[in-house]
Short mmCIF file of C-alpha atoms in Angstrom, two decimals:
data_model
loop_
_atom_site.label_atom_id
_atom_site.label_comp_id
_atom_site.label_asym_id
_atom_site.label_seq_id
_atom_site.Cartn_x
_atom_site.Cartn_y
_atom_site.Cartn_z
CA MET G 5 9.09 -94.83 -27.16
CA ALA G 6 7.37 -92.09 -29.16
CA LEU G 7 10.72 -91.14 -30.66
CA ILE G 8 11.34 -94.72 -31.78
CA LEU G 9 7.83 -94.98 -33.22
CA ASP G 10 8.34 -91.74 -35.13
CA LYS G 11 11.60 -93.09 -36.55
CA ILE G 12 9.90 -96.34 -37.54
CA LEU G 13 7.12 -94.47 -39.32
CA PHE G 14 9.66 -92.20 -41.00
CA PHE G 15 11.66 -95.22 -42.12
CA LEU G 16 8.57 -96.98 -43.48
CA SER G 17 7.46 -93.90 -45.38
CA THR G 18 10.87 -93.36 -46.95
CA MET G 19 11.51 -96.99 -47.85
CA LYS G 20 7.97 -97.59 -49.21
CA CYS G 21 7.79 -101.11 -47.79
CA THR G 22 4.95 -101.03 -45.29
CA GLN G 23 3.72 -104.46 -46.38
CA PHE G 24 6.87 -106.07 -44.97
CA ILE G 25 6.42 -104.97 -41.37
CA GLY G 26 8.04 -108.07 -39.82
CA VAL G 27 11.18 -107.71 -41.89
CA VAL G 28 11.22 -103.96 -41.59
CA PHE G 29 11.61 -104.08 -37.81
CA ILE G 30 14.98 -105.76 -38.35
CA TRP G 31 15.91 -103.04 -40.83
CA VAL G 32 14.60 -100.34 -38.50
CA SER G 33 16.81 -101.49 -35.65
CA LYS G 34 19.85 -101.22 -37.92
CA PHE G 35 18.61 -97.91 -39.33
CA LEU G 36 18.08 -96.50 -35.83
CA TRP G 37 21.63 -97.46 -34.92
CA PHE G 38 22.95 -95.48 -37.90
CA THR G 39 20.79 -92.45 -37.18
CA GLU G 40 21.81 -92.37 -33.53
CA CYS G 41 25.52 -92.50 -34.46
CA ALA G 42 25.75 -89.42 -36.62
CA THR G 43 23.95 -87.20 -39.03
CA CYS G 44 25.67 -85.50 -41.91
CA SER G 45 24.80 -82.47 -43.88
CA ILE G 46 25.52 -83.31 -47.47
CA GLY G 47 26.05 -80.67 -50.09
CA ILE G 48 26.14 -82.36 -53.44
CA ASP G 49 27.09 -79.93 -56.17
CA ASP G 50 27.71 -82.27 -59.10
CA PRO G 51 26.17 -80.70 -62.22
CA GLU G 52 24.44 -83.86 -63.48
CA LEU G 53 22.61 -84.65 -60.21
CA ASN G 54 19.22 -83.55 -61.56
CA ARG G 55 19.53 -86.01 -64.45
CA LEU G 56 20.34 -89.00 -62.22
CA TRP G 57 16.77 -90.23 -61.79
CA TYR G 58 17.89 -93.42 -60.05
CA LEU G 59 19.18 -91.32 -57.12
CA LYS G 60 16.26 -88.92 -56.74
CA ASN G 61 13.26 -89.20 -59.00
CA ASN G 62 10.66 -86.48 -58.66
CA TRP G 63 8.91 -86.88 -61.97
CA ARG G 64 8.44 -90.56 -62.90
CA ASN G 65 6.33 -92.42 -60.34
CA GLY G 66 8.88 -91.61 -57.64
CA TYR G 67 10.90 -94.76 -58.36
CA ASP G 68 14.46 -94.26 -57.25
CA MET G 69 17.05 -95.84 -54.95
CA ASN G 70 16.28 -93.48 -52.08
CA VAL G 71 19.93 -92.97 -51.17
CA LEU G 72 19.57 -89.49 -49.70
CA PRO G 73 18.56 -90.79 -46.22
CA ALA G 74 21.62 -93.04 -46.23
CA TRP G 75 23.86 -90.13 -47.24
CA ARG G 76 22.35 -88.01 -44.43
CA SER G 77 23.32 -90.83 -42.04
CA CYS G 78 26.96 -90.59 -43.20
CA VAL G 79 26.76 -93.85 -45.19
CA ASN G 80 28.65 -93.04 -48.38
CA GLY G 81 30.88 -95.99 -49.25
CA SER G 82 34.02 -94.80 -47.44
CA GLY G 83 36.37 -97.67 -46.72
CA VAL G 84 34.59 -99.97 -49.19
CA THR G 85 36.15 -101.47 -52.32
CA VAL G 86 33.65 -102.34 -55.05
CA GLY G 87 34.56 -104.83 -57.76
CA VAL G 88 33.04 -104.08 -61.16
CA VAL G 89 32.80 -107.38 -63.04
CA ASP G 90 33.01 -106.23 -66.64
CA LYS G 91 35.65 -106.06 -69.37
CA GLY G 92 37.49 -103.34 -67.48
CA VAL G 93 37.32 -99.71 -66.36
CA GLN G 94 39.02 -96.73 -67.97
CA ASP G 95 40.82 -94.13 -65.90
CA HIS G 96 38.53 -91.21 -65.18
CA THR G 97 38.76 -88.13 -62.97
CA ASP G 98 35.47 -89.04 -61.28
CA LEU G 99 36.65 -92.53 -60.27
CA ASN G 100 38.99 -93.70 -57.51
CA ILE G 101 40.46 -96.82 -59.11
CA ASN G 102 42.84 -99.17 -57.32
CA ARG G 103 44.82 -100.65 -60.21
CA ASN G 104 46.81 -103.03 -58.00
CA LEU G 105 43.75 -105.29 -57.79
CA ASP G 106 43.73 -105.55 -61.60
CA TYR G 107 47.31 -106.81 -61.89
CA GLY G 108 46.51 -110.18 -63.48
CA LYS G 109 44.43 -108.68 -66.26
CA ARG G 110 47.06 -106.09 -67.10
CA GLN G 111 49.65 -108.84 -67.30
CA SER G 112 47.57 -110.86 -69.77
CA VAL G 113 46.96 -107.81 -72.01
CA THR G 114 50.68 -107.02 -71.94
CA TYR G 115 51.51 -110.64 -72.81
CA TRP G 116 49.28 -110.64 -75.89
CA ALA G 117 50.59 -107.27 -77.05
CA ASP G 118 54.14 -108.63 -76.73
CA GLN G 119 53.17 -111.72 -78.72
CA LEU G 120 51.82 -109.52 -81.53
CA ILE G 121 55.03 -107.51 -81.59
CA LEU G 122 57.14 -110.70 -81.74
CA GLU G 123 55.04 -112.07 -84.60
CA GLN G 124 55.35 -108.81 -86.53
CA ASN G 125 59.13 -108.79 -86.04
CA ARG G 126 59.31 -112.39 -87.31
CA GLN G 127 57.30 -111.46 -90.42
CA ASN G 128 59.52 -108.43 -91.05
CA GLN G 129 62.64 -110.59 -90.87
CA GLN G 130 61.18 -113.08 -93.35
CA ARG G 131 60.29 -110.30 -95.79
CA LEU G 132 63.79 -108.88 -95.62
CA ARG G 133 65.31 -112.35 -96.02
CA TYR G 134 63.24 -113.11 -99.15
CA GLY G 135 63.94 -109.72 -100.70
CA TYR G 136 60.69 -107.83 -100.53
CA ASN G 137 59.64 -105.18 -98.08
CA ARG G 138 56.29 -103.54 -98.81
CA GLN G 139 55.85 -101.40 -95.73
CA PRO G 140 54.93 -104.17 -93.27
CA GLN G 141 55.03 -101.63 -90.43
CA GLN G 142 51.98 -99.89 -91.85
CA ARG G 143 50.00 -103.12 -91.62
CA TRP G 144 51.16 -103.65 -88.04
CA ASN G 145 50.18 -100.13 -87.07
CA SER G 146 46.67 -100.54 -88.43
CA ALA G 147 46.25 -103.91 -86.65
CA TYR G 148 47.57 -102.41 -83.41
CA ASN G 149 45.22 -99.43 -83.74
CA ILE G 150 42.24 -101.74 -84.30
CA ILE G 151 43.16 -103.75 -81.19
CA GLN G 152 43.56 -100.57 -79.11
CA ARG G 153 40.28 -99.13 -80.41
CA ARG G 154 38.39 -102.34 -79.61
CA LYS G 155 39.95 -102.45 -76.17
CA GLN G 156 38.88 -98.86 -75.44
CA GLU G 157 35.36 -99.51 -76.79
CA SER G 158 34.98 -102.57 -74.56
CA LEU G 159 35.96 -100.60 -71.45
CA LYS G 160 33.25 -97.94 -71.85
CA HIS G 161 30.45 -100.01 -70.30
CA GLY G 162 32.52 -100.92 -67.24
CA THR G 163 33.46 -97.27 -66.78
CA ARG G 164 29.80 -96.21 -66.88
CA VAL G 165 28.84 -98.88 -64.35
CA ALA G 166 31.71 -97.85 -62.07
CA GLY G 167 30.56 -94.22 -62.33
CA ILE G 168 27.01 -95.08 -61.29
CA VAL G 169 28.36 -97.04 -58.33
CA ALA G 170 31.19 -94.87 -57.05
CA ALA G 171 31.76 -91.60 -58.93
CA LYS G 172 33.34 -89.03 -56.61
CA GLN G 173 31.45 -86.17 -55.03
CA ASN G 174 33.71 -83.51 -56.49
CA GLY G 175 31.53 -81.02 -58.35
CA LEU G 176 32.32 -82.60 -61.73
CA GLY G 177 30.10 -84.86 -63.80
CA ILE G 178 27.95 -87.22 -61.74
CA VAL G 179 27.95 -88.49 -58.16
CA GLY G 180 27.90 -92.22 -57.47
CA ILE G 181 25.62 -94.13 -55.13
CA ALA G 182 28.59 -94.96 -52.86
CA PHE G 183 30.71 -91.90 -53.71
CA GLY G 184 33.36 -92.65 -51.09
CA ALA G 185 34.08 -96.17 -52.37
CA GLU G 186 37.13 -97.37 -54.25
CA ILE G 187 36.80 -99.29 -57.52
CA ALA G 188 38.72 -102.52 -58.05
CA GLY G 189 38.83 -102.25 -61.79
#
């Protein structure tokens, strides 16, 4: 009983929610189950860890997500697929992205790119038919580059969000909250 009480007090002190005692007992029972199952020693060596205040905040009122106790209990997102609802996610070495779940979106982008190519070909044929050809390909290239640039710009936010959620624990860049999870991007 003393061991359980110690764990309850430890849990309350780490979660900073002593005012919700009735609800916390439900959480404590789940927390105790995780701590009895296994404990992990985590060695996070990602270079940006000290700058990730939302994971461990030692200098600003102590507000953070308090994920270190969960990581010590071997809860790291393994076997979980997280969907980032945004404009998309770029490929990145720190992310484990399952592109098969994004098939519909890739198809629609491919469709519109094909439509632009068909329209440009139609305009080129008309120019040749009517006897003038003032480098229409240059105009197409600039329009295509603008579309590609806008697409890449729009994906940056989704990539950042995906990194905060599930960046790998690999010694590069940052580590995500659920670093073992897969992104459905």
